[in-house]
Amino acid sequence: MAKKQKYYVVWQGKSPGIYDTWAECQTQIAGISDAKYKSFDTLAEASEAIKGNYWQYVGKTTSNTQSAPMSQDIIPNSLSVDAACGGNPGIMEYQGVRTYDKERIFHKKFPLGTNNIGEFLALVHGLSYLKKHNLPQPIYSDSVNAISWVKQKKCKTKLERNPQTEELFQYIERAENWLKTNTYTTQIIKWDTEHWGEIPADFNRK
């Protein structure tokens, strides 16, 4: 089945404009810490979007929302976390970014893991970071499992612990221990992907 064509609007990058491949879009945003871009399903949507600004479209689905403002439900001054895994299990990484401009705050990569583990570790890393820096911001995650695991203070993975995953499991134990020995007031909010589009921390590999 052929991959559906997408169009990428770059509002802020090396050369703002509309690009019809992710590779071209990446070239324009590589090395630009405050790059602003988003994918659209049709050229018409992209052409309309380029006339506006990034904040009119971030966190919104592309269909039938060309002129829709950013949802009032999204809190820009927040942290968004996400994970990606090349296979399940496979090479896994997670990151935390500022929701309003996608500036990366932290990033970690492991040679073998699962997406759920990454989402869990990203949330705990985010909670720890916000507490350490005394930041009263909420955290967005699109993972129901990770949010549940954090509430239970337990990473309920079925991944085998072996020499290849030992470092990862040590991080898991540290995360679980942090949850058991720390209190926090940070609000964890489920990202509404259906209505807002991909979470800002998404790795854009779909």
Short mmCIF file of C-alpha atoms in Angstrom, two decimals:
data_model
loop_
_atom_site.label_atom_id
_atom_site.label_comp_id
_atom_site.label_asym_id
_atom_site.label_seq_id
_atom_site.Cartn_x
_atom_site.Cartn_y
_atom_site.Cartn_z
CA MET A 1 0.00 0.00 0.00
CA ALA A 2 1.50 3.33 -1.03
CA LYS A 3 2.25 5.82 1.71
CA LYS A 4 -0.16 8.73 1.72
CA GLN A 5 1.27 11.97 0.37
CA LYS A 6 1.77 14.69 2.96
CA TYR A 7 2.80 18.33 2.64
CA TYR A 8 5.04 20.05 5.14
CA VAL A 9 4.74 23.73 6.00
CA VAL A 10 7.86 25.33 7.46
CA TRP A 11 7.03 28.67 9.06
CA GLN A 12 10.41 29.07 10.72
CA GLY A 13 13.47 27.32 9.37
CA LYS A 14 16.32 27.80 6.91
CA SER A 15 13.90 28.54 4.07
CA PRO A 16 10.20 28.82 5.04
CA GLY A 17 7.77 27.32 2.56
CA ILE A 18 5.88 24.17 1.59
CA TYR A 19 7.72 20.89 1.02
CA ASP A 20 6.26 17.63 -0.26
CA THR A 21 8.64 15.20 1.47
CA TRP A 22 9.70 14.76 5.07
CA ALA A 23 13.35 14.63 3.96
CA GLU A 24 13.09 18.11 2.42
CA CYS A 25 11.36 19.41 5.53
CA GLN A 26 14.09 17.95 7.74
CA THR A 27 16.73 19.75 5.68
CA GLN A 28 15.01 23.06 6.40
CA ILE A 29 14.67 22.53 10.15
CA ALA A 30 17.92 20.67 10.94
CA GLY A 31 19.93 22.57 13.51
CA ILE A 32 17.17 25.15 14.04
CA SER A 33 16.25 24.89 17.73
CA ASP A 34 13.12 27.03 17.37
CA ALA A 35 11.96 25.62 14.01
CA LYS A 36 8.21 25.68 13.47
CA TYR A 37 6.65 23.21 11.07
CA LYS A 38 3.70 20.85 10.63
CA SER A 39 2.45 18.27 8.16
CA PHE A 40 -0.84 18.56 6.25
CA ASP A 41 -2.84 16.02 4.29
CA THR A 42 -3.46 18.20 1.22
CA LEU A 43 -1.66 20.92 -0.70
CA ALA A 44 -4.71 23.16 -0.28
CA GLU A 45 -4.46 22.91 3.51
CA ALA A 46 -0.73 23.58 3.42
CA SER A 47 -1.20 26.56 1.10
CA GLU A 48 -3.76 28.04 3.47
CA ALA A 49 -1.61 27.35 6.53
CA ILE A 50 1.49 29.07 5.17
CA LYS A 51 -0.51 32.31 5.08
CA GLY A 52 -1.04 32.12 8.84
CA ASN A 53 1.28 31.24 11.69
CA TYR A 54 2.40 28.12 13.49
CA TRP A 55 0.28 28.70 16.58
CA GLN A 56 -2.91 28.64 14.54
CA TYR A 57 -2.24 25.00 13.67
CA VAL A 58 -0.04 23.32 16.29
CA GLY A 59 -1.95 20.69 18.21
CA LYS A 60 -4.73 20.52 15.60
CA THR A 61 -5.65 17.80 13.14
CA THR A 62 -5.32 18.90 9.51
CA SER A 63 -8.71 17.94 8.09
CA ASN A 64 -11.35 20.66 8.25
CA THR A 65 -9.26 22.85 10.57
CA GLN A 66 -7.45 25.12 8.14
CA SER A 67 -8.43 28.30 9.95
CA ALA A 68 -9.00 26.85 13.41
CA PRO A 69 -7.03 28.46 16.25
CA MET A 70 -4.97 26.43 18.68
CA SER A 71 -7.28 24.61 21.06
CA GLN A 72 -7.83 26.55 24.26
CA ASP A 73 -7.49 23.24 26.12
CA ILE A 74 -3.76 23.05 25.36
CA ILE A 75 -1.48 24.76 27.89
CA PRO A 76 1.49 26.17 25.90
CA ASN A 77 3.70 26.65 28.98
CA SER A 78 4.05 22.93 29.63
CA LEU A 79 6.27 19.93 28.99
CA SER A 80 5.43 17.25 26.41
CA VAL A 81 7.04 13.80 26.42
CA ASP A 82 7.06 10.94 23.95
CA ALA A 83 9.00 7.82 22.97
CA ALA A 84 9.86 5.98 19.77
CA CYS A 85 10.96 2.40 19.22
CA GLY A 86 12.40 0.79 16.09
CA GLY A 87 10.60 -2.51 16.56
CA ASN A 88 9.00 -3.86 19.70
CA PRO A 89 11.39 -4.46 21.30
CA GLY A 90 14.01 -2.48 19.43
CA ILE A 91 16.20 0.61 19.67
CA MET A 92 14.26 2.92 21.95
CA GLU A 93 14.54 6.60 22.76
CA TYR A 94 12.47 9.18 24.56
CA GLN A 95 12.47 12.94 24.87
CA GLY A 96 10.84 15.85 26.62
CA VAL A 97 10.20 19.16 24.84
CA ARG A 98 8.64 22.50 25.62
CA THR A 99 5.12 22.28 24.26
CA TYR A 100 5.00 25.78 22.79
CA ASP A 101 8.17 25.66 20.66
CA LYS A 102 9.35 22.01 20.71
CA GLU A 103 12.68 22.96 22.27
CA ARG A 104 14.21 19.69 23.50
CA ILE A 105 14.74 19.62 27.27
CA PHE A 106 16.03 16.07 27.64
CA HIS A 107 16.67 12.98 25.53
CA LYS A 108 17.79 9.42 26.24
CA LYS A 109 18.42 6.43 23.97
CA PHE A 110 18.79 2.69 24.67
CA PRO A 111 19.89 -0.16 22.35
CA LEU A 112 16.89 -2.30 23.28
CA GLY A 113 13.55 -1.43 24.84
CA THR A 114 9.84 -1.00 24.19
CA ASN A 115 7.71 2.03 23.47
CA ASN A 116 5.78 1.67 26.73
CA ILE A 117 8.98 1.65 28.75
CA GLY A 118 10.15 4.75 26.92
CA GLU A 119 6.88 6.55 27.59
CA PHE A 120 7.10 5.62 31.28
CA LEU A 121 10.71 6.77 31.66
CA ALA A 122 9.96 9.99 29.78
CA LEU A 123 7.16 10.83 32.20
CA VAL A 124 9.27 10.14 35.29
CA HIS A 125 12.20 12.06 33.80
CA GLY A 126 9.83 14.97 33.18
CA LEU A 127 8.44 14.87 36.72
CA SER A 128 11.95 14.80 38.15
CA TYR A 129 13.10 17.67 35.92
CA LEU A 130 10.15 19.92 36.80
CA LYS A 131 10.53 19.24 40.52
CA LYS A 132 14.29 19.83 40.46
CA HIS A 133 13.83 23.20 38.73
CA ASN A 134 10.73 24.11 40.74
CA LEU A 135 8.60 24.56 37.61
CA PRO A 136 4.81 24.42 38.17
CA GLN A 137 4.06 23.23 34.63
CA PRO A 138 1.88 20.27 33.61
CA ILE A 139 3.19 17.36 31.53
CA TYR A 140 1.49 16.01 28.43
CA SER A 141 1.77 12.35 27.45
CA ASP A 142 -0.17 10.45 24.79
CA SER A 143 0.38 7.09 26.53
CA VAL A 144 -2.45 5.70 28.67
CA ASN A 145 -0.19 2.85 29.82
CA ALA A 146 2.64 5.12 30.91
CA ILE A 147 0.30 7.41 32.84
CA SER A 148 -1.19 4.38 34.58
CA TRP A 149 2.24 2.92 35.40
CA VAL A 150 3.40 6.22 36.88
CA LYS A 151 0.31 6.38 39.09
CA GLN A 152 1.03 2.81 40.24
CA LYS A 153 4.75 3.67 40.67
CA LYS A 154 5.59 0.51 38.72
CA CYS A 155 6.82 -0.18 35.17
CA LYS A 156 4.81 -3.29 34.28
CA THR A 157 6.89 -4.38 31.33
CA LYS A 158 7.26 -7.97 30.21
CA LEU A 159 10.60 -7.29 28.54
CA GLU A 160 13.26 -9.80 29.55
CA ARG A 161 16.05 -8.58 31.77
CA ASN A 162 19.37 -9.74 30.33
CA PRO A 163 22.85 -8.31 29.67
CA GLN A 164 21.51 -6.37 26.68
CA THR A 165 18.75 -4.71 28.70
CA GLU A 166 20.55 -4.42 32.04
CA GLU A 167 21.28 -0.68 31.73
CA LEU A 168 17.65 -0.04 30.80
CA PHE A 169 16.36 -1.99 33.80
CA GLN A 170 18.67 -0.04 36.09
CA TYR A 171 17.05 3.15 34.77
CA ILE A 172 13.61 1.61 35.34
CA GLU A 173 14.51 0.80 38.95
CA ARG A 174 15.78 4.35 39.49
CA ALA A 175 12.53 5.72 38.04
CA GLU A 176 10.37 3.49 40.24
CA ASN A 177 12.44 4.42 43.29
CA TRP A 178 12.04 8.12 42.48
CA LEU A 179 8.27 7.72 42.33
CA LYS A 180 8.23 5.88 45.66
CA THR A 181 10.43 8.39 47.48
CA ASN A 182 9.22 11.69 46.02
CA THR A 183 6.00 13.65 46.09
CA TYR A 184 5.02 16.06 43.33
CA THR A 185 2.18 18.38 42.43
CA THR A 186 2.73 18.26 38.67
CA GLN A 187 -0.43 17.62 36.69
CA ILE A 188 -0.11 14.80 34.14
CA ILE A 189 -2.46 15.39 31.21
CA LYS A 190 -3.39 12.89 28.49
CA TRP A 191 -2.66 14.44 25.08
CA ASP A 192 -5.77 14.29 22.88
CA THR A 193 -4.18 13.10 19.64
CA GLU A 194 -7.50 12.66 17.86
CA HIS A 195 -8.39 16.33 18.20
CA TRP A 196 -5.00 18.03 18.59
CA GLY A 197 -2.77 16.07 16.22
CA GLU A 198 0.57 14.54 17.20
CA ILE A 199 2.06 15.51 20.53
CA PRO A 200 4.85 18.14 20.16
CA ALA A 201 7.41 15.62 21.46
CA ASP A 202 6.57 13.16 18.66
CA PHE A 203 9.60 11.84 16.75
CA ASN A 204 7.81 12.25 13.37
CA ARG A 205 8.57 8.73 12.15
CA LYS A 206 5.09 7.63 11.13
#
